[in-house]
């Protein structure tokens, strides 16, 4: 699997088939969401716990618009429609992945939440 395929496996399976998503993460993966006002999440199990507690109930639709890879870096952008407690939300993302020896070692995810449908 090349680095783009590794990042795509993570994106396609997060919140859908988490075991398949997490199998491409390094045990000590570092995840950062700039602008969320929180510390980095370090470790695959800490990420799993964080997303289990605060992530969406399910993914309704997801689109990857672009994926660019150079060396150990993959950048992907797209959007995702999720549902949590009956409320749907669209967010747009630009993710920067660092991959080493077939595993994602870091992820920096820039997210913007679509407010057009909010009431």
mmCIF file of N, CA and C in Angstrom:
data_model
loop_
_atom_site.group_PDB
_atom_site.id
_atom_site.type_symbol
_atom_site.label_atom_id
_atom_site.label_comp_id
_atom_site.label_asym_id
_atom_site.label_seq_id
_atom_site.Cartn_x
_atom_site.Cartn_y
_atom_site.Cartn_z
ATOM 1 N N UNK A 1 0.849 -1.181 0.000
ATOM 2 C CA UNK A 1 0.000 0.000 0.000
ATOM 3 C C UNK A 1 0.893 1.242 0.000
ATOM 4 N N UNK A 2 0.595 2.190 -0.883
ATOM 5 C CA UNK A 2 1.374 3.425 -0.863
ATOM 6 C C UNK A 2 0.780 4.394 0.170
ATOM 7 N N UNK A 3 1.459 5.518 0.380
ATOM 8 C CA UNK A 3 1.044 6.448 1.438
ATOM 9 C C UNK A 3 -0.350 7.026 1.210
ATOM 10 N N UNK A 4 -0.714 7.293 -0.038
ATOM 11 C CA UNK A 4 -2.073 7.777 -0.320
ATOM 12 C C UNK A 4 -3.114 6.734 0.081
ATOM 13 N N UNK A 5 -2.848 5.482 -0.238
ATOM 14 C CA UNK A 5 -3.789 4.408 0.099
ATOM 15 C C UNK A 5 -3.925 4.255 1.612
ATOM 16 N N UNK A 6 -2.836 4.448 2.333
ATOM 17 C CA UNK A 6 -2.876 4.363 3.797
ATOM 18 C C UNK A 6 -3.761 5.465 4.359
ATOM 19 N N UNK A 7 -3.545 6.705 3.908
ATOM 20 C CA UNK A 7 -4.377 7.821 4.382
ATOM 21 C C UNK A 7 -5.833 7.613 3.991
ATOM 22 N N UNK A 8 -6.070 7.136 2.772
ATOM 23 C CA UNK A 8 -7.439 6.902 2.307
ATOM 24 C C UNK A 8 -8.124 5.824 3.138
ATOM 25 N N UNK A 9 -7.398 4.781 3.505
ATOM 26 C CA UNK A 9 -7.986 3.736 4.348
ATOM 27 C C UNK A 9 -8.446 4.320 5.677
ATOM 28 N N UNK A 10 -7.645 5.197 6.255
ATOM 29 C CA UNK A 10 -8.030 5.828 7.518
ATOM 30 C C UNK A 10 -9.271 6.698 7.331
ATOM 31 N N UNK A 11 -9.250 7.580 6.340
ATOM 32 C CA UNK A 11 -10.373 8.501 6.118
ATOM 33 C C UNK A 11 -11.657 7.732 5.818
ATOM 34 N N UNK A 12 -11.578 6.772 4.906
ATOM 35 C CA UNK A 12 -12.775 6.042 4.479
ATOM 36 C C UNK A 12 -13.420 5.236 5.597
ATOM 37 N N UNK A 13 -12.633 4.809 6.564
ATOM 38 C CA UNK A 13 -13.149 3.890 7.576
ATOM 39 C C UNK A 13 -13.385 4.494 8.949
ATOM 40 N N UNK A 14 -12.913 5.712 9.189
ATOM 41 C CA UNK A 14 -13.131 6.328 10.494
ATOM 42 C C UNK A 14 -14.627 6.528 10.712
ATOM 43 N N UNK A 15 -15.125 6.079 11.835
ATOM 44 C CA UNK A 15 -16.536 6.112 12.236
ATOM 45 C C UNK A 15 -17.397 5.118 11.456
ATOM 46 N N UNK A 16 -16.819 4.392 10.510
ATOM 47 C CA UNK A 16 -17.568 3.411 9.726
ATOM 48 C C UNK A 16 -17.114 2.008 10.126
ATOM 49 N N UNK A 17 -15.818 1.767 10.044
ATOM 50 C CA UNK A 17 -15.200 0.508 10.445
ATOM 51 C C UNK A 17 -13.909 0.886 11.168
ATOM 52 N N UNK A 18 -14.059 1.297 12.420
ATOM 53 C CA UNK A 18 -12.916 1.856 13.147
ATOM 54 C C UNK A 18 -11.721 0.915 13.215
ATOM 55 N N UNK A 19 -11.946 -0.401 13.312
ATOM 56 C CA UNK A 19 -10.811 -1.322 13.373
ATOM 57 C C UNK A 19 -9.948 -1.190 12.121
ATOM 58 N N UNK A 20 -10.585 -1.077 10.966
ATOM 59 C CA UNK A 20 -9.840 -0.925 9.711
ATOM 60 C C UNK A 20 -9.133 0.431 9.662
ATOM 61 N N UNK A 21 -9.761 1.472 10.215
ATOM 62 C CA UNK A 21 -9.125 2.795 10.271
ATOM 63 C C UNK A 21 -7.913 2.766 11.194
ATOM 64 N N UNK A 22 -8.076 2.196 12.367
ATOM 65 C CA UNK A 22 -7.008 2.227 13.364
ATOM 66 C C UNK A 22 -5.842 1.304 13.025
ATOM 67 N N UNK A 23 -6.038 0.333 12.145
ATOM 68 C CA UNK A 23 -4.925 -0.572 11.828
ATOM 69 C C UNK A 23 -3.802 0.128 11.068
ATOM 70 N N UNK A 24 -4.059 1.302 10.485
ATOM 71 C CA UNK A 24 -2.994 2.036 9.782
ATOM 72 C C UNK A 24 -2.393 3.151 10.642
ATOM 73 N N UNK A 25 -2.774 3.219 11.914
ATOM 74 C CA UNK A 25 -2.209 4.213 12.833
ATOM 75 C C UNK A 25 -1.058 3.609 13.621
ATOM 76 N N UNK A 26 0.001 4.378 13.815
ATOM 77 C CA UNK A 26 1.068 3.972 14.729
ATOM 78 C C UNK A 26 0.509 3.988 16.150
ATOM 79 N N UNK A 27 1.023 3.134 17.008
ATOM 80 C CA UNK A 27 0.536 3.083 18.395
ATOM 81 C C UNK A 27 0.670 4.429 19.088
ATOM 82 N N UNK A 28 1.729 5.179 18.746
ATOM 83 C CA UNK A 28 1.983 6.471 19.397
ATOM 84 C C UNK A 28 1.629 7.656 18.488
ATOM 85 N N UNK A 29 0.640 7.474 17.608
ATOM 86 C CA UNK A 29 0.220 8.531 16.684
ATOM 87 C C UNK A 29 -0.089 9.818 17.448
ATOM 88 N N UNK A 30 0.234 10.949 16.826
ATOM 89 C CA UNK A 30 -0.050 12.268 17.413
ATOM 90 C C UNK A 30 -1.078 12.957 16.525
ATOM 91 N N UNK A 31 -2.198 13.379 17.123
ATOM 92 C CA UNK A 31 -3.288 14.005 16.371
ATOM 93 C C UNK A 31 -3.541 15.399 16.922
ATOM 94 N N UNK A 32 -3.684 16.355 16.008
ATOM 95 C CA UNK A 32 -3.874 17.749 16.385
ATOM 96 C C UNK A 32 -4.991 18.351 15.548
ATOM 97 N N UNK A 33 -5.884 19.093 16.209
ATOM 98 C CA UNK A 33 -6.916 19.879 15.535
ATOM 99 C C UNK A 33 -6.669 21.341 15.877
ATOM 100 N N UNK A 34 -5.875 22.069 15.069
ATOM 101 C CA UNK A 34 -5.619 23.480 15.363
ATOM 102 C C UNK A 34 -6.935 24.261 15.432
ATOM 103 N N UNK A 35 -6.994 25.160 16.363
ATOM 104 C CA UNK A 35 -8.184 25.996 16.488
ATOM 105 C C UNK A 35 -9.252 25.434 17.396
ATOM 106 N N UNK A 36 -9.092 24.200 17.859
ATOM 107 C CA UNK A 36 -10.097 23.608 18.746
ATOM 108 C C UNK A 36 -9.807 23.914 20.214
ATOM 109 N N UNK A 37 -8.640 24.523 20.494
ATOM 110 C CA UNK A 37 -8.309 24.878 21.866
ATOM 111 C C UNK A 37 -8.072 23.687 22.766
ATOM 112 N N UNK A 38 -7.460 22.651 22.226
ATOM 113 C CA UNK A 38 -7.197 21.450 23.022
ATOM 114 C C UNK A 38 -5.778 20.964 22.768
ATOM 115 N N UNK A 39 -5.294 20.162 23.701
ATOM 116 C CA UNK A 39 -3.967 19.576 23.554
ATOM 117 C C UNK A 39 -3.978 18.510 22.463
ATOM 118 N N UNK A 40 -2.791 18.193 21.960
ATOM 119 C CA UNK A 40 -2.663 17.085 21.021
ATOM 120 C C UNK A 40 -3.128 15.800 21.692
ATOM 121 N N UNK A 41 -3.643 14.897 20.901
ATOM 122 C CA UNK A 41 -3.968 13.556 21.384
ATOM 123 C C UNK A 41 -2.807 12.670 20.969
ATOM 124 N N UNK A 42 -2.226 11.973 21.920
ATOM 125 C CA UNK A 42 -1.088 11.105 21.633
ATOM 126 C C UNK A 42 -1.474 9.673 21.965
ATOM 127 N N UNK A 43 -1.351 8.802 20.977
ATOM 128 C CA UNK A 43 -1.642 7.392 21.166
ATOM 129 C C UNK A 43 -2.951 6.971 20.522
ATOM 130 N N UNK A 44 -2.887 5.818 19.869
ATOM 131 C CA UNK A 44 -4.044 5.279 19.163
ATOM 132 C C UNK A 44 -5.224 5.053 20.104
ATOM 133 N N UNK A 45 -4.974 4.512 21.277
ATOM 134 C CA UNK A 45 -6.075 4.232 22.209
ATOM 135 C C UNK A 45 -6.664 5.514 22.788
ATOM 136 N N UNK A 46 -5.844 6.536 22.999
ATOM 137 C CA UNK A 46 -6.378 7.828 23.463
ATOM 138 C C UNK A 46 -7.250 8.472 22.390
ATOM 139 N N UNK A 47 -6.861 8.330 21.126
ATOM 140 C CA UNK A 47 -7.686 8.847 20.032
ATOM 141 C C UNK A 47 -9.009 8.095 19.976
ATOM 142 N N UNK A 48 -8.954 6.782 20.095
ATOM 143 C CA UNK A 48 -10.174 5.968 20.078
ATOM 144 C C UNK A 48 -11.124 6.413 21.192
ATOM 145 N N UNK A 49 -10.595 6.599 22.386
ATOM 146 C CA UNK A 49 -11.427 7.022 23.525
ATOM 147 C C UNK A 49 -12.037 8.404 23.266
ATOM 148 N N UNK A 50 -11.227 9.342 22.780
ATOM 149 C CA UNK A 50 -11.705 10.696 22.507
ATOM 150 C C UNK A 50 -12.833 10.680 21.481
ATOM 151 N N UNK A 51 -12.655 9.945 20.396
ATOM 152 C CA UNK A 51 -13.668 9.924 19.338
ATOM 153 C C UNK A 51 -14.901 9.120 19.738
ATOM 154 N N UNK A 52 -14.718 8.062 20.530
ATOM 155 C CA UNK A 52 -15.875 7.303 21.023
ATOM 156 C C UNK A 52 -16.767 8.176 21.890
ATOM 157 N N UNK A 53 -16.149 9.051 22.678
ATOM 158 C CA UNK A 53 -16.914 9.908 23.589
ATOM 159 C C UNK A 53 -17.482 11.142 22.891
ATOM 160 N N UNK A 54 -16.763 11.701 21.913
ATOM 161 C CA UNK A 54 -17.194 12.971 21.334
ATOM 162 C C UNK A 54 -17.439 12.968 19.843
ATOM 163 N N UNK A 55 -17.209 11.850 19.195
ATOM 164 C CA UNK A 55 -17.377 11.789 17.746
ATOM 165 C C UNK A 55 -18.826 11.576 17.346
ATOM 166 N N UNK A 56 -19.077 11.556 16.063
ATOM 167 C CA UNK A 56 -20.448 11.371 15.574
ATOM 168 C C UNK A 56 -20.938 9.943 15.795
ATOM 169 N N UNK A 57 -22.267 9.795 15.769
ATOM 170 C CA UNK A 57 -22.859 8.465 15.863
ATOM 171 C C UNK A 57 -22.637 7.680 14.573
ATOM 172 N N UNK A 58 -22.710 8.400 13.436
ATOM 173 C CA UNK A 58 -22.481 7.723 12.157
ATOM 174 C C UNK A 58 -22.140 8.731 11.066
ATOM 175 N N UNK A 59 -21.509 8.207 10.017
ATOM 176 C CA UNK A 59 -21.170 8.993 8.833
ATOM 177 C C UNK A 59 -22.238 8.721 7.780
ATOM 178 N N UNK A 60 -22.848 9.779 7.268
ATOM 179 C CA UNK A 60 -23.878 9.641 6.242
ATOM 180 C C UNK A 60 -23.304 9.758 4.832
ATOM 181 N N UNK A 61 -22.290 10.588 4.681
ATOM 182 C CA UNK A 61 -21.670 10.783 3.373
ATOM 183 C C UNK A 61 -20.287 11.399 3.578
ATOM 184 N N UNK A 62 -19.377 11.026 2.700
ATOM 185 C CA UNK A 62 -18.033 11.581 2.795
ATOM 186 C C UNK A 62 -17.428 11.676 1.398
ATOM 187 N N UNK A 63 -16.754 12.771 1.142
ATOM 188 C CA UNK A 63 -16.112 12.974 -0.154
ATOM 189 C C UNK A 63 -14.686 13.452 0.054
ATOM 190 N N UNK A 64 -13.759 12.792 -0.609
ATOM 191 C CA UNK A 64 -12.382 13.269 -0.664
ATOM 192 C C UNK A 64 -12.236 13.969 -2.010
ATOM 193 N N UNK A 65 -11.894 15.240 -1.983
ATOM 194 C CA UNK A 65 -11.767 16.003 -3.224
ATOM 195 C C UNK A 65 -10.371 15.888 -3.829
ATOM 196 N N UNK A 66 -9.353 15.971 -2.993
ATOM 197 C CA UNK A 66 -7.968 15.933 -3.468
ATOM 198 C C UNK A 66 -7.106 15.149 -2.494
ATOM 199 N N UNK A 67 -6.129 14.438 -3.036
ATOM 200 C CA UNK A 67 -5.082 13.807 -2.231
ATOM 201 C C UNK A 67 -3.766 14.052 -2.951
ATOM 202 N N UNK A 68 -2.820 14.592 -2.212
ATOM 203 C CA UNK A 68 -1.499 14.886 -2.762
ATOM 204 C C UNK A 68 -0.473 14.227 -1.849
ATOM 205 N N UNK A 69 0.463 13.517 -2.435
ATOM 206 C CA UNK A 69 1.499 12.854 -1.644
ATOM 207 C C UNK A 69 2.872 13.258 -2.148
ATOM 208 N N UNK A 70 3.756 13.506 -1.194
ATOM 209 C CA UNK A 70 5.158 13.741 -1.506
ATOM 210 C C UNK A 70 5.973 13.205 -0.344
ATOM 211 N N UNK A 71 6.827 12.249 -0.631
ATOM 212 C CA UNK A 71 7.618 11.643 0.434
ATOM 213 C C UNK A 71 6.715 11.003 1.471
ATOM 214 N N UNK A 72 6.943 11.348 2.742
ATOM 215 C CA UNK A 72 6.154 10.752 3.823
ATOM 216 C C UNK A 72 4.923 11.584 4.189
ATOM 217 N N UNK A 73 4.590 12.590 3.383
ATOM 218 C CA UNK A 73 3.465 13.483 3.672
ATOM 219 C C UNK A 73 2.334 13.272 2.668
ATOM 220 N N UNK A 74 1.116 13.177 3.197
ATOM 221 C CA UNK A 74 -0.088 13.119 2.365
ATOM 222 C C UNK A 74 -1.021 14.213 2.845
ATOM 223 N N UNK A 75 -1.574 14.968 1.907
ATOM 224 C CA UNK A 75 -2.565 15.996 2.227
ATOM 225 C C UNK A 75 -3.861 15.611 1.526
ATOM 226 N N UNK A 76 -4.953 15.628 2.276
ATOM 227 C CA UNK A 76 -6.270 15.302 1.722
ATOM 228 C C UNK A 76 -7.256 16.363 2.159
ATOM 229 N N UNK A 77 -8.162 16.720 1.239
ATOM 230 C CA UNK A 77 -9.236 17.628 1.623
ATOM 231 C C UNK A 77 -10.559 17.068 1.120
ATOM 232 N N UNK A 78 -11.626 17.472 1.808
ATOM 233 C CA UNK A 78 -12.943 16.995 1.425
ATOM 234 C C UNK A 78 -13.993 17.471 2.401
ATOM 235 N N UNK A 79 -15.125 16.757 2.399
ATOM 236 C CA UNK A 79 -16.175 17.077 3.360
ATOM 237 C C UNK A 79 -16.814 15.792 3.859
ATOM 238 N N UNK A 80 -17.498 15.926 4.982
ATOM 239 C CA UNK A 80 -18.121 14.773 5.613
ATOM 240 C C UNK A 80 -19.447 15.206 6.232
ATOM 241 N N UNK A 81 -20.477 14.407 6.009
ATOM 242 C CA UNK A 81 -21.789 14.626 6.613
ATOM 243 C C UNK A 81 -21.967 13.571 7.688
ATOM 244 N N UNK A 82 -22.149 14.012 8.926
ATOM 245 C CA UNK A 82 -22.292 13.095 10.053
ATOM 246 C C UNK A 82 -23.608 13.342 10.773
ATOM 247 N N UNK A 83 -23.930 12.393 11.641
ATOM 248 C CA UNK A 83 -25.119 12.539 12.474
ATOM 249 C C UNK A 83 -24.745 12.213 13.913
ATOM 250 N N UNK A 84 -25.218 13.046 14.825
ATOM 251 C CA UNK A 84 -25.019 12.810 16.253
ATOM 252 C C UNK A 84 -26.303 13.208 16.960
ATOM 253 N N UNK A 85 -26.837 12.246 17.708
ATOM 254 C CA UNK A 85 -28.069 12.466 18.464
ATOM 255 C C UNK A 85 -29.168 13.038 17.573
ATOM 256 N N UNK A 86 -29.274 12.518 16.345
ATOM 257 C CA UNK A 86 -30.317 12.917 15.416
ATOM 258 C C UNK A 86 -30.051 14.194 14.641
ATOM 259 N N UNK A 87 -28.973 14.886 14.949
ATOM 260 C CA UNK A 87 -28.649 16.146 14.269
ATOM 261 C C UNK A 87 -27.557 15.903 13.231
ATOM 262 N N UNK A 88 -27.800 16.371 12.008
ATOM 263 C CA UNK A 88 -26.816 16.230 10.940
ATOM 264 C C UNK A 88 -25.906 17.455 10.891
ATOM 265 N N UNK A 89 -24.640 17.190 10.555
ATOM 266 C CA UNK A 89 -23.667 18.276 10.481
ATOM 267 C C UNK A 89 -22.673 17.991 9.357
ATOM 268 N N UNK A 90 -22.422 19.008 8.552
ATOM 269 C CA UNK A 90 -21.415 18.912 7.499
ATOM 270 C C UNK A 90 -20.168 19.658 7.945
ATOM 271 N N UNK A 91 -19.029 19.032 7.754
ATOM 272 C CA UNK A 91 -17.769 19.719 8.017
ATOM 273 C C UNK A 91 -16.845 19.517 6.820
ATOM 274 N N UNK A 92 -15.962 20.466 6.651
ATOM 275 C CA UNK A 92 -14.978 20.444 5.574
ATOM 276 C C UNK A 92 -13.609 20.271 6.228
ATOM 277 N N UNK A 93 -12.766 19.448 5.631
ATOM 278 C CA UNK A 93 -11.477 19.160 6.256
ATOM 279 C C UNK A 93 -10.328 19.297 5.275
ATOM 280 N N UNK A 94 -9.180 19.603 5.828
ATOM 281 C CA UNK A 94 -7.895 19.514 5.137
ATOM 282 C C UNK A 94 -6.961 18.837 6.132
ATOM 283 N N UNK A 95 -6.538 17.635 5.812
ATOM 284 C CA UNK A 95 -5.725 16.820 6.710
ATOM 285 C C UNK A 95 -4.306 16.700 6.181
ATOM 286 N N UNK A 96 -3.346 16.784 7.089
ATOM 287 C CA UNK A 96 -1.942 16.576 6.752
ATOM 288 C C UNK A 96 -1.470 15.348 7.529
ATOM 289 N N UNK A 97 -1.124 14.301 6.802
ATOM 290 C CA UNK A 97 -0.675 13.037 7.387
ATOM 291 C C UNK A 97 0.827 12.892 7.202
ATOM 292 N N UNK A 98 1.499 12.391 8.227
ATOM 293 C CA UNK A 98 2.896 11.959 8.124
ATOM 294 C C UNK A 98 2.865 10.444 8.299
ATOM 295 N N UNK A 99 3.505 9.744 7.370
ATOM 296 C CA UNK A 99 3.457 8.286 7.358
ATOM 297 C C UNK A 99 4.882 7.750 7.371
ATOM 298 N N UNK A 100 5.105 6.768 8.248
ATOM 299 C CA UNK A 100 6.424 6.143 8.362
ATOM 300 C C UNK A 100 6.236 4.637 8.484
ATOM 301 N N UNK A 101 6.944 3.888 7.671
ATOM 302 C CA UNK A 101 6.874 2.422 7.683
ATOM 303 C C UNK A 101 5.437 1.903 7.615
ATOM 304 N N UNK A 102 4.617 2.520 6.765
ATOM 305 C CA UNK A 102 3.261 2.031 6.543
ATOM 306 C C UNK A 102 2.242 2.407 7.596
ATOM 307 N N UNK A 103 2.621 3.280 8.527
ATOM 308 C CA UNK A 103 1.701 3.696 9.597
ATOM 309 C C UNK A 103 1.637 5.219 9.666
ATOM 310 N N UNK A 104 0.459 5.729 9.978
ATOM 311 C CA UNK A 104 0.289 7.163 10.186
ATOM 312 C C UNK A 104 0.871 7.504 11.549
ATOM 313 N N UNK A 105 1.884 8.375 11.567
ATOM 314 C CA UNK A 105 2.523 8.753 12.827
ATOM 315 C C UNK A 105 2.020 10.099 13.336
ATOM 316 N N UNK A 106 1.471 10.922 12.428
ATOM 317 C CA UNK A 106 0.857 12.174 12.878
ATOM 318 C C UNK A 106 -0.224 12.603 11.896
ATOM 319 N N UNK A 107 -1.187 13.307 12.448
ATOM 320 C CA UNK A 107 -2.296 13.860 11.672
ATOM 321 C C UNK A 107 -2.608 15.235 12.222
ATOM 322 N N UNK A 108 -2.590 16.218 11.349
ATOM 323 C CA UNK A 108 -3.017 17.569 11.692
ATOM 324 C C UNK A 108 -4.243 17.842 10.827
ATOM 325 N N UNK A 109 -5.400 18.020 11.464
ATOM 326 C CA UNK A 109 -6.658 18.149 10.734
ATOM 327 C C UNK A 109 -7.261 19.531 10.947
ATOM 328 N N UNK A 110 -7.390 20.257 9.855
ATOM 329 C CA UNK A 110 -8.035 21.573 9.885
ATOM 330 C C UNK A 110 -9.491 21.362 9.486
ATOM 331 N N UNK A 111 -10.413 21.753 10.356
ATOM 332 C CA UNK A 111 -11.833 21.521 10.091
ATOM 333 C C UNK A 111 -12.621 22.818 10.168
ATOM 334 N N UNK A 112 -13.591 22.925 9.282
ATOM 335 C CA UNK A 112 -14.527 24.045 9.283
ATOM 336 C C UNK A 112 -15.920 23.436 9.262
ATOM 337 N N UNK A 113 -16.754 23.856 10.190
ATOM 338 C CA UNK A 113 -18.113 23.335 10.268
ATOM 339 C C UNK A 113 -19.051 24.228 9.477
ATOM 340 N N UNK A 114 -19.848 23.618 8.631
ATOM 341 C CA UNK A 114 -20.778 24.335 7.757
ATOM 342 C C UNK A 114 -21.956 24.835 8.581
ATOM 343 N N UNK A 115 -22.121 26.137 8.639
ATOM 344 C CA UNK A 115 -23.175 26.752 9.454
ATOM 345 C C UNK A 115 -24.412 27.121 8.638
ATOM 346 N N UNK A 116 -24.410 26.859 7.343
ATOM 347 C CA UNK A 116 -25.527 27.280 6.491
ATOM 348 C C UNK A 116 -26.859 26.652 6.879
ATOM 349 N N UNK A 117 -26.842 25.426 7.377
ATOM 350 C CA UNK A 117 -28.094 24.743 7.701
ATOM 351 C C UNK A 117 -28.436 24.792 9.180
ATOM 352 N N UNK A 118 -27.652 25.518 9.951
ATOM 353 C CA UNK A 118 -27.894 25.611 11.388
ATOM 354 C C UNK A 118 -29.077 26.516 11.683
ATOM 355 N N UNK A 119 -29.890 26.113 12.639
ATOM 356 C CA UNK A 119 -31.041 26.938 13.039
ATOM 357 C C UNK A 119 -30.986 27.248 14.501
#
